[in-house]
Every structure is written in C-alpha cells, then in structure tokens.
Short mmCIF file of C-alpha atoms in Angstrom, two decimals:
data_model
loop_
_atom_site.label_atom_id
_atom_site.label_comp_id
_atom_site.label_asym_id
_atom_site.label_seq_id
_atom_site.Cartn_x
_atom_site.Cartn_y
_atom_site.Cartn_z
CA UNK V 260 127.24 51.96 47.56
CA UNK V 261 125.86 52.73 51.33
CA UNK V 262 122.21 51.86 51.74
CA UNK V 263 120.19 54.68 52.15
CA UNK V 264 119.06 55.01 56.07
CA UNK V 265 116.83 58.28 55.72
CA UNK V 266 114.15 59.84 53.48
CA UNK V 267 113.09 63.08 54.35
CA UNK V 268 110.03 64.92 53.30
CA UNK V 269 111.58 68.44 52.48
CA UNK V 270 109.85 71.59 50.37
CA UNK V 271 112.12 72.66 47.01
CA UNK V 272 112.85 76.00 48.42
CA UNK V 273 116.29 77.86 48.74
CA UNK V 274 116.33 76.26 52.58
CA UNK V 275 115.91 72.93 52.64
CA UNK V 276 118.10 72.49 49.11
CA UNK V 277 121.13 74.72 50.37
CA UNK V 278 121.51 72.18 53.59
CA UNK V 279 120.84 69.27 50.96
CA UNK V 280 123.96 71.11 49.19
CA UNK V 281 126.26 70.85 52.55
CA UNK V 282 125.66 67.55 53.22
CA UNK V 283 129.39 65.61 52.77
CA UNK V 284 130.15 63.50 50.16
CA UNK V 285 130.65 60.08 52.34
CA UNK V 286 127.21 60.57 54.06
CA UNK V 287 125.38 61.66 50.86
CA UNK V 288 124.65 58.22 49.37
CA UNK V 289 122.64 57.77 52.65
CA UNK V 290 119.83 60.31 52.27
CA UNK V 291 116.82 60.35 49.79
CA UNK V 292 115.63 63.69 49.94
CA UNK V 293 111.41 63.38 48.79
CA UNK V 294 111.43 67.14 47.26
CA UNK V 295 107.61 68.47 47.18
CA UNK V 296 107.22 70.66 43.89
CA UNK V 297 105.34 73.17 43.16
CA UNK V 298 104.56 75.65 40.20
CA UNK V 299 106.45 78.45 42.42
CA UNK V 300 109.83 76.25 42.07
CA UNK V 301 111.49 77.37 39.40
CA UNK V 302 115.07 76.20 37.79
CA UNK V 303 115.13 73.17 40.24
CA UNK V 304 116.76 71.09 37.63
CA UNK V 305 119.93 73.30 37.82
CA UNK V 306 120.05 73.36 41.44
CA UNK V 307 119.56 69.58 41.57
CA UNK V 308 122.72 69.49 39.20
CA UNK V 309 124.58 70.93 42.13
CA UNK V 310 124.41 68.14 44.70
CA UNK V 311 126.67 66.48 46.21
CA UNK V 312 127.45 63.08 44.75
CA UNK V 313 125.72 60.05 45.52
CA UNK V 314 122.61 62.18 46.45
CA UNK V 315 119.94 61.54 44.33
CA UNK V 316 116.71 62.83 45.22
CA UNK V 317 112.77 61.36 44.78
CA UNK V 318 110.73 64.21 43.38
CA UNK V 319 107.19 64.79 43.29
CA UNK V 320 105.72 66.67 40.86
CA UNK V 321 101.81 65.92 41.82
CA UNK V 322 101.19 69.23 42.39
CA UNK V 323 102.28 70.59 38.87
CA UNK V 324 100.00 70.03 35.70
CA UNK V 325 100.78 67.85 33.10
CA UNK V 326 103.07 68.52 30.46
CA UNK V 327 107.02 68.92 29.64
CA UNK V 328 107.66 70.47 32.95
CA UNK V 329 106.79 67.26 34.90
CA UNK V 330 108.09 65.18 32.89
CA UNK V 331 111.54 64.33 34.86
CA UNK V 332 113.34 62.46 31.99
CA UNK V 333 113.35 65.81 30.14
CA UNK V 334 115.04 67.32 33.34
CA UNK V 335 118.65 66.03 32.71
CA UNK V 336 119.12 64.96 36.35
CA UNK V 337 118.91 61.79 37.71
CA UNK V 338 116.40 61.41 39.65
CA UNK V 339 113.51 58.84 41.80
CA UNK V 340 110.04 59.91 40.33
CA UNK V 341 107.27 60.02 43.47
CA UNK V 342 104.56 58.23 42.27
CA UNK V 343 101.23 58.96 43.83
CA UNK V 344 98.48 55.97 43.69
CA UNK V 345 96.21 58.23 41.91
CA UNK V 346 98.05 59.61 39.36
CA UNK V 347 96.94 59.55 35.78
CA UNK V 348 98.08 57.52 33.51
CA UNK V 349 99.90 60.32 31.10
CA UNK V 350 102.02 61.06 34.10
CA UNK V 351 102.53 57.17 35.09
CA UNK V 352 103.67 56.80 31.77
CA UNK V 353 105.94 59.76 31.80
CA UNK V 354 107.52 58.20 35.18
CA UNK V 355 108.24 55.22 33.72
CA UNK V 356 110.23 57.11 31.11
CA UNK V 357 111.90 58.66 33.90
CA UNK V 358 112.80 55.45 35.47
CA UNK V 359 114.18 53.61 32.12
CA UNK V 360 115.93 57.27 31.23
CA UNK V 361 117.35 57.25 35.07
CA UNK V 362 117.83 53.77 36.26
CA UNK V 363 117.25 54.05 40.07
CA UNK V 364 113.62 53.29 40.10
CA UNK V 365 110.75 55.14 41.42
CA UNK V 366 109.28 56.11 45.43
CA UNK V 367 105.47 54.97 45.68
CA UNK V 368 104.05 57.67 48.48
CA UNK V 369 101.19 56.00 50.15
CA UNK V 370 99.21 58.34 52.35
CA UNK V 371 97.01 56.35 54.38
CA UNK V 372 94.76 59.32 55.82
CA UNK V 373 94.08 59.84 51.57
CA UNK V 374 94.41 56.77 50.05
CA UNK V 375 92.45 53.52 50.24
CA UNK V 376 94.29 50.66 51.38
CA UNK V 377 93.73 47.16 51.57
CA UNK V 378 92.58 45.77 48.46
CA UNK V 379 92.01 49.18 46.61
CA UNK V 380 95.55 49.77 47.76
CA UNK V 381 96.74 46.59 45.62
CA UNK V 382 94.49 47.50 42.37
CA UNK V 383 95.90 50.69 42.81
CA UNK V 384 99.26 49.85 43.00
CA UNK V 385 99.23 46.80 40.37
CA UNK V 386 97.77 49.67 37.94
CA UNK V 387 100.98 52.15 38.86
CA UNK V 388 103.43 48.65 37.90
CA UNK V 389 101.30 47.97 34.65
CA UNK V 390 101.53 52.01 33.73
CA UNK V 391 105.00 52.87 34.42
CA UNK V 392 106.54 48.91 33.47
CA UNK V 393 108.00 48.75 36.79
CA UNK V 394 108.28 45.64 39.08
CA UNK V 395 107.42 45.76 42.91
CA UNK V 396 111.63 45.05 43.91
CA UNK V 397 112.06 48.33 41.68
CA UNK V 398 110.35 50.07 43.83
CA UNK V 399 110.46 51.72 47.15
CA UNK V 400 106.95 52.47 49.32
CA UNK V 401 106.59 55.44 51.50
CA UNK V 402 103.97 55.14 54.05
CA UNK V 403 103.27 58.94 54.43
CA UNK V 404 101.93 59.51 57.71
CA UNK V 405 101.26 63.08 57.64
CA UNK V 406 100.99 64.94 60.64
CA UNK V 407 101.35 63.38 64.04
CA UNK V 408 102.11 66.14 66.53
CA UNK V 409 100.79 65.09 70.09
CA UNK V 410 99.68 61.73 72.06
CA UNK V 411 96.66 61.73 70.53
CA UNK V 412 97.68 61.72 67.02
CA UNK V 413 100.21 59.05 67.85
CA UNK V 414 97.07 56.62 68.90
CA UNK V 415 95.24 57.17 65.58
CA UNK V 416 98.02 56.90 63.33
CA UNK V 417 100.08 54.05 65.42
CA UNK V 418 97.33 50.96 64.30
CA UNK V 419 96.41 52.89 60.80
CA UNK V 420 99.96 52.59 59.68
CA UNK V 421 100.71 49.17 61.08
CA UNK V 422 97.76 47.71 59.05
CA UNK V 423 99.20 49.94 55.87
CA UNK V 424 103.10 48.04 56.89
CA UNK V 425 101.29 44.33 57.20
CA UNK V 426 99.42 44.66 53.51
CA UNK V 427 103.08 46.02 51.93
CA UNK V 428 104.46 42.86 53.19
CA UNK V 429 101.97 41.16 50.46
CA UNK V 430 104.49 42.73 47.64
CA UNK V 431 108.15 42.53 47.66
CA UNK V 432 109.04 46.04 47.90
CA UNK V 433 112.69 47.18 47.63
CA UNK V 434 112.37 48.90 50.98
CA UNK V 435 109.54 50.21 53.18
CA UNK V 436 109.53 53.91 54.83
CA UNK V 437 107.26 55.38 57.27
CA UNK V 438 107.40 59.16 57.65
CA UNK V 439 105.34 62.00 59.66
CA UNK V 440 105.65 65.49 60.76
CA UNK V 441 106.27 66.50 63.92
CA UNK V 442 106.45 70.15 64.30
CA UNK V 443 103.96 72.06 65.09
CA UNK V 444 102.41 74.15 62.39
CA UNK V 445 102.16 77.19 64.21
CA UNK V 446 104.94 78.92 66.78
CA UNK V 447 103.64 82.13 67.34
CA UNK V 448 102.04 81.12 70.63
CA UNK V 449 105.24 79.68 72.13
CA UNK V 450 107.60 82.23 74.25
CA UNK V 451 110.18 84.43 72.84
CA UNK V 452 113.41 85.24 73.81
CA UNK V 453 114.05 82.10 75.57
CA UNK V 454 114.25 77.89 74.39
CA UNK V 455 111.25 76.49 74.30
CA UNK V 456 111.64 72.44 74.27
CA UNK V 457 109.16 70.65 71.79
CA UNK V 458 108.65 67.17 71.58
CA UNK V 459 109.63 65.55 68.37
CA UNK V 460 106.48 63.08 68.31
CA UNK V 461 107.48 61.60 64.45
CA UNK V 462 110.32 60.38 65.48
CA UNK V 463 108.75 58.81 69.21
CA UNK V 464 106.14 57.63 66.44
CA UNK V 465 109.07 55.71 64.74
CA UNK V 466 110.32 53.90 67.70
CA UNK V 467 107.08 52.86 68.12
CA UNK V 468 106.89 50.95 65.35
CA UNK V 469 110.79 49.28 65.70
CA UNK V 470 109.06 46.18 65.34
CA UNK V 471 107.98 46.46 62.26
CA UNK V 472 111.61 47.43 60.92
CA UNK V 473 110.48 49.85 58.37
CA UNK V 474 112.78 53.10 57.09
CA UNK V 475 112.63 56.11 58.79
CA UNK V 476 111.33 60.04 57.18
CA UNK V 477 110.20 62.49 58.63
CA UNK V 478 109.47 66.35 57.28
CA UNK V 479 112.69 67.93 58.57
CA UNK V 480 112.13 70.68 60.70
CA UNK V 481 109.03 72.32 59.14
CA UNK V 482 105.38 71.32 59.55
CA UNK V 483 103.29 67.95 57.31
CA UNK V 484 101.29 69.75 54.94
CA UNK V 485 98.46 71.81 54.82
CA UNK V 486 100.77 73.11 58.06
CA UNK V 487 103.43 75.85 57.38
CA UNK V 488 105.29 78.79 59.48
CA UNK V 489 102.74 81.52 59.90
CA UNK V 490 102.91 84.26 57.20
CA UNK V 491 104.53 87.54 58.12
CA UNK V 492 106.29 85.91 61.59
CA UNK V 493 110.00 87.15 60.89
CA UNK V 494 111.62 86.97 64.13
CA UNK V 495 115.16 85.40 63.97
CA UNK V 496 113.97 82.15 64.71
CA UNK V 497 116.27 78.22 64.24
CA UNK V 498 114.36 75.19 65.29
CA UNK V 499 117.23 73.20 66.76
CA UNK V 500 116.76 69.39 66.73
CA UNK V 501 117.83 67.39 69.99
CA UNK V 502 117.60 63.41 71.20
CA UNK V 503 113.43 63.55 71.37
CA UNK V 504 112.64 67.28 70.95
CA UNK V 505 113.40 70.48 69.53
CA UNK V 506 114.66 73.38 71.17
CA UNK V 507 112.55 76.59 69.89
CA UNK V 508 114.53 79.60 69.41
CA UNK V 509 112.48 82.80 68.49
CA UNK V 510 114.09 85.64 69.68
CA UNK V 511 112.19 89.64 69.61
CA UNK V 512 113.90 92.09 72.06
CA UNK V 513 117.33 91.52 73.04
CA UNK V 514 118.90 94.44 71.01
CA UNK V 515 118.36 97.08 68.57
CA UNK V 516 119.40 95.36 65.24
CA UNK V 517 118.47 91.97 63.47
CA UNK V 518 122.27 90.80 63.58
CA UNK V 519 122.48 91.41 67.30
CA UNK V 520 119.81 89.87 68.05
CA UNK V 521 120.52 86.53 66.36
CA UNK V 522 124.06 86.79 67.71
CA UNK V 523 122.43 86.81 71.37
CA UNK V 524 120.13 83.91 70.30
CA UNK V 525 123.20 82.10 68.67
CA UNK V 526 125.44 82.87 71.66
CA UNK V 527 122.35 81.59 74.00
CA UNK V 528 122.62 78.05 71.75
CA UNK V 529 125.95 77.38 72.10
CA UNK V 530 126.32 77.62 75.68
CA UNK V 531 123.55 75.08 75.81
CA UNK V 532 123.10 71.53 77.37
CA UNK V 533 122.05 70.18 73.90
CA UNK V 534 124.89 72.03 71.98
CA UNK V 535 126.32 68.91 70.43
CA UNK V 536 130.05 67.57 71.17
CA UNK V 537 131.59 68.54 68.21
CA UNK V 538 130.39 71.85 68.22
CA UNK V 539 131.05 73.73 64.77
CA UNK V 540 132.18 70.37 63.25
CA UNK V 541 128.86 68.67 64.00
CA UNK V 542 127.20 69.97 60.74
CA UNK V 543 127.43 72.74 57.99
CA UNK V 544 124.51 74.62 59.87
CA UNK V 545 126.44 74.11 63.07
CA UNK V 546 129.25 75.85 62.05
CA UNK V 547 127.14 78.84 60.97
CA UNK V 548 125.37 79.20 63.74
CA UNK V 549 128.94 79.50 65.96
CA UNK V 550 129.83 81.95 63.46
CA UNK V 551 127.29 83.79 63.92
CA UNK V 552 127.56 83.40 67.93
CA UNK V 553 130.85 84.97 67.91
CA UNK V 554 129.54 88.18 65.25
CA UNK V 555 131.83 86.97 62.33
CA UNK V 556 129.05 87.68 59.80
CA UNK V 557 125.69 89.16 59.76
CA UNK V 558 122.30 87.59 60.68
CA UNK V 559 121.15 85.78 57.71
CA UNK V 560 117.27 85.77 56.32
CA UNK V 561 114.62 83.22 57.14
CA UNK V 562 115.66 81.02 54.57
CA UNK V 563 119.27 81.05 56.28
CA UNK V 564 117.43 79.85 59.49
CA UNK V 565 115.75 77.37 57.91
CA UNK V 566 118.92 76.16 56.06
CA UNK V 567 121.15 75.88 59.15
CA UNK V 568 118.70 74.40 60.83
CA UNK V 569 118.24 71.74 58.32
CA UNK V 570 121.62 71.14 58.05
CA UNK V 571 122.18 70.05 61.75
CA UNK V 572 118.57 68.14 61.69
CA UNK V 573 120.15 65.99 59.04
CA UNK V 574 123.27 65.40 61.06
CA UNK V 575 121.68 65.09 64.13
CA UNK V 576 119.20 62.06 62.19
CA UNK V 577 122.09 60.32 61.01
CA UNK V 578 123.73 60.28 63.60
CA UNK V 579 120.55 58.71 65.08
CA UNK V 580 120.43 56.04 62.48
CA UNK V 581 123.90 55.09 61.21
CA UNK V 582 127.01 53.20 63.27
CA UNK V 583 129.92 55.07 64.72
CA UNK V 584 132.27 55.60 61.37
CA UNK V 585 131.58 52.87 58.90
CA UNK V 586 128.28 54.48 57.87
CA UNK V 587 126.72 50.94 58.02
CA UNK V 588 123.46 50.72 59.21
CA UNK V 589 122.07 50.01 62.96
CA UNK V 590 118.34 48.61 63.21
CA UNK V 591 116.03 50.49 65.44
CA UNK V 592 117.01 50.98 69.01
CA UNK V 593 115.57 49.08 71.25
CA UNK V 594 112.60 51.43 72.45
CA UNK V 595 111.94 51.97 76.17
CA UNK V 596 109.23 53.16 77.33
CA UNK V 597 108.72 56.22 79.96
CA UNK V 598 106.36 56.85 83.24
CA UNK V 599 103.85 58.06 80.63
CA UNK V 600 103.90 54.71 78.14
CA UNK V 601 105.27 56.68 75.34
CA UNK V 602 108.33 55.12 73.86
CA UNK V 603 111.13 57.57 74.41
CA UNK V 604 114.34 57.27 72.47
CA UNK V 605 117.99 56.08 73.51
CA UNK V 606 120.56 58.64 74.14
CA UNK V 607 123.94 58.84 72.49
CA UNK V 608 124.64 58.16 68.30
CA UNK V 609 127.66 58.59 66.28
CA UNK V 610 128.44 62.42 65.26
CA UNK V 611 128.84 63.25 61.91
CA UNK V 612 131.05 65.73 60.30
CA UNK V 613 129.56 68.42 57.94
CA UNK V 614 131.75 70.40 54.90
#
C-alpha cells in the first residue's frame, strides 16, 4: 500500500466529493481527504460508498450533535474518525468503536489558534488515548493551521506551529501533518473578466517548515473556516491552482449566455502559460474544462466549478509531492528563498493522469 503524501481539508458538499470521485485508482491510496460535516450533509455515507478504492477518508463530525448520526461505526464505510482534543467523552468513546469496527485508526486535529498546547496539549491528548483505547503509533496528528493568507499571517503562524511540531515529537505519532488555508475568503474585489494571479501562501507556509519534515494539507481551493465564497456571487468563476499561486478566473460580460461565457473563460485558460503539459489528461477537471473550451457541453453550476477545480488542485498537489511514476514519495524540496525572504517553491513535478 502507497503511503499517503496529502491530507486535504475539504467541505462534504457535491464539489469537493465529485473530484474526490475522479481521482484514479493508482493515486487514490495517496490522499486522506479530512471531510468537515455538517447537519446540512445528508446521505454522505452512500456517497462515501462510491469512492474510488484505496481512498479512505478522515471525517469529522464535531459539528453534528451527539447521537446515531455521528456515530461512524454505524455508517457502514470505512472510515478515519477526526478526533478533536475537546471532544466529550460519549463521542471519544463512539470513535473508538469506529476505530476497532474500521481498523485504520483515527486523525487527531490539533488547532493551535483553539487549543492549548504544551502540557494541556498532552493531558488532553493522553485523555483522547485513555477514551477511545487507542495508542499514540495508531494515530495520526493534524496540526490545523487555519488561515494563513498573506506575509503577515505567515510570521504569526510560522513559530506557533513549530513549537506545536517540537511537543508532537514527545509522542510517537504515526505521522505528523500541518495544514492551512490559503485562499482568500472573499473574491468579489478582485477583477473580472481577466486572470487574476493569487499567491498560494499555505503551501509557501509549508516549504517553510521543510525542516521539520511534517505532511502536507491544505483546504483545497476554498477558504479555512469561518471564510467562505461570498453568498449570492454566481459568476462563472474556477480557481485554477499553479506552482505558488492561483490563477482567478471570474468572468461577467463576455457574451449574452452563461455557457458562452464560461466557454470564453475556458478558452482564455487553455491558451494560458500555466495550462499544464498534458492538457486534458492532466486531471478529471482538466479535461472538463477543455471540453468546455471547445463548446462540447454546457456551462456547468457552481458546484461544477468548484469540482473541476478541485480535481486539477489535487493533481496539480501530487504532482508537487510524489516522484515521477512510481508514486513513491519525495521529501520536501529544498526551499529557496526570493528577493523578498519568502521561501518560494521549485518548479517542475511529475504529472499525473486523471480518469
């Protein structure tokens, strides 16, 4: 079995799980997938069902009340229970369940902007082992970041999470992941109608901390909670991940109908510089996109947007992270820093092929 390279922070909704759903078979076993829950997700358990296989997700069901409905072992799926360091200990319990039901163990999600660390961090922790029955090597930590969307976010969380990564080392974790979001939570400000280039300051924030050789998550292409896409901003819109930025596309005028417009945006995107390589074969959501580029289908909905652009984040991230074809796993580039001190990443990384 491949060792998994990447866990990303993704919402349960129809977007994030359809490019989940595209992912191919070989690259599945790679990928964690954290899914947030929450009341609004409904039938999850079915959709989970439809994976691909090897891909088994860590869910987190803090944000549902107790009872049967978070209580994965009744969920028929296998599944990584998220365990939060303040959970009760009715859930805890039910976790453990999960874990004996499931045998893959459980994701501890650390958020060091909530949390206490140090040594409220270890009574808090050696309560979660005692609760659920686990050990510390059954168990995967996930240093949960949060938000870290410009220079000076980077300089708070930077020392913060180091001095989180230095008391994990007192507890012999099966691996350790640091994850943040990047993208902004608002785009309504940025220009339509043309690219707009945003930096991608989680994963800068990850070279930074090569040193420490800890996992890499991030929050795919949508904002860290409480963040989110602005309510009622519709405009055909794909948020195209690149080497250490994102490429904006919101596009408002060019036309008369939805489906030309996207085509013009799409046709715009794959004449571009950071149009990968491979093209359609890149990813699932690359292959859309051409499609719609050369007005083989219609438009889509926002949830199409986000799905395709998903899709190609998660091939563009593993391509980041993994060797040329064996799937085996690099360490951390060797980070570099620019004119302005801020570590910028290598170019290059092995293309992957999406279904």
């Amino acid at each position: 079995m491949a060792e998994p390279v990447y866990r990303p922070i993704l919402t349960s909704r129809r977007g994030e799980l359809e490019a989940l759903g595209h992912l191919d078979s070989a690259h599945a076993p790679l990928v964690v997938p954290v899914l947030d829950v929450s009341p609004a997700d409904t039938g999850l358990p079915q959709v989970l069902r439809r994976l691909p296989a090897g891909l088994v997700p860590a869910v987190d069901v803090c944000a549902l009340p107790d009872g049967p409905g978070g209580e994965l072992a009744r969920w028929g799926v296998p599944v990584q229970p998220v365990i939060g360091l303040t959970c009760g200990d009715g859930r805890l319990a039910a976790h453990g369940a999960a874990c004996r039901a499931y045998a893959r163990g459980a994701v501890v999600r650390l958020r060091p902007g909530r949390d206490r660390t140090g040594p409220d961090a270890t009574t808090a922790v050696e309560r979660v082992w005692r609760r659920t029955g686990l050990v510390p090597e059954q168990c995967d930590l996930l240093v949960d970041a949060a938000d870290v969307c410009c220079p000076a976010d980077l300089r708070v969380a930077e020392p913060r999470v180091r001095r989180v990564v230095d008391w994990a080392r007192r507890h012999a974790w099966r691996t350790v992941t640091v994850a943040a979001g990047g993208m902004p939570p608002s785009l309504s400000r940025l220009p339509t109608d043309e690219p707009v280039r945003v930096d991608r300051w989680d994963w800068l924030f990850w070279l930074r901390l090569a040193d420490l050789g800890v996992g890499y998550g991030d929050y795919g292409v949508s904002p860290a909670p409480p963040g989110g896409v602005e309510p009622g901003d519709r405009l055909p819109t794909v948020r195209y991940t690149a080497e250490d930025g994102w490429w904006i596309y919101r596009w408002s005028r060019r036309g008369g109908r939805g489906d030309e417009r996207f085509a013009d945006l799409c046709r715009t995107l794959v004449t571009a510089g950071h149009w990968p390589p491979a093209g359609a074969g890149f990813s699932w959501g690359d292959h859309e996109l051409l499609r719609r580029a050369r007005r083989v289908t219609g438009a889509g909905s926002p949830a199409n947007w986000t799905a395709w652009s998903t899709s190609h984040h998660l091939a563009h991230v593993l391509a980041a992270l993994t060797g040329p074809a064996d799937g085996h796993r690099r360490g951390p580039p060797a980070p570099a820093e620019d004119r302005t001190g801020f570590i910028r990443p290598h170019r290059g990384g092995a293309h992957r092929r999406g279904r």
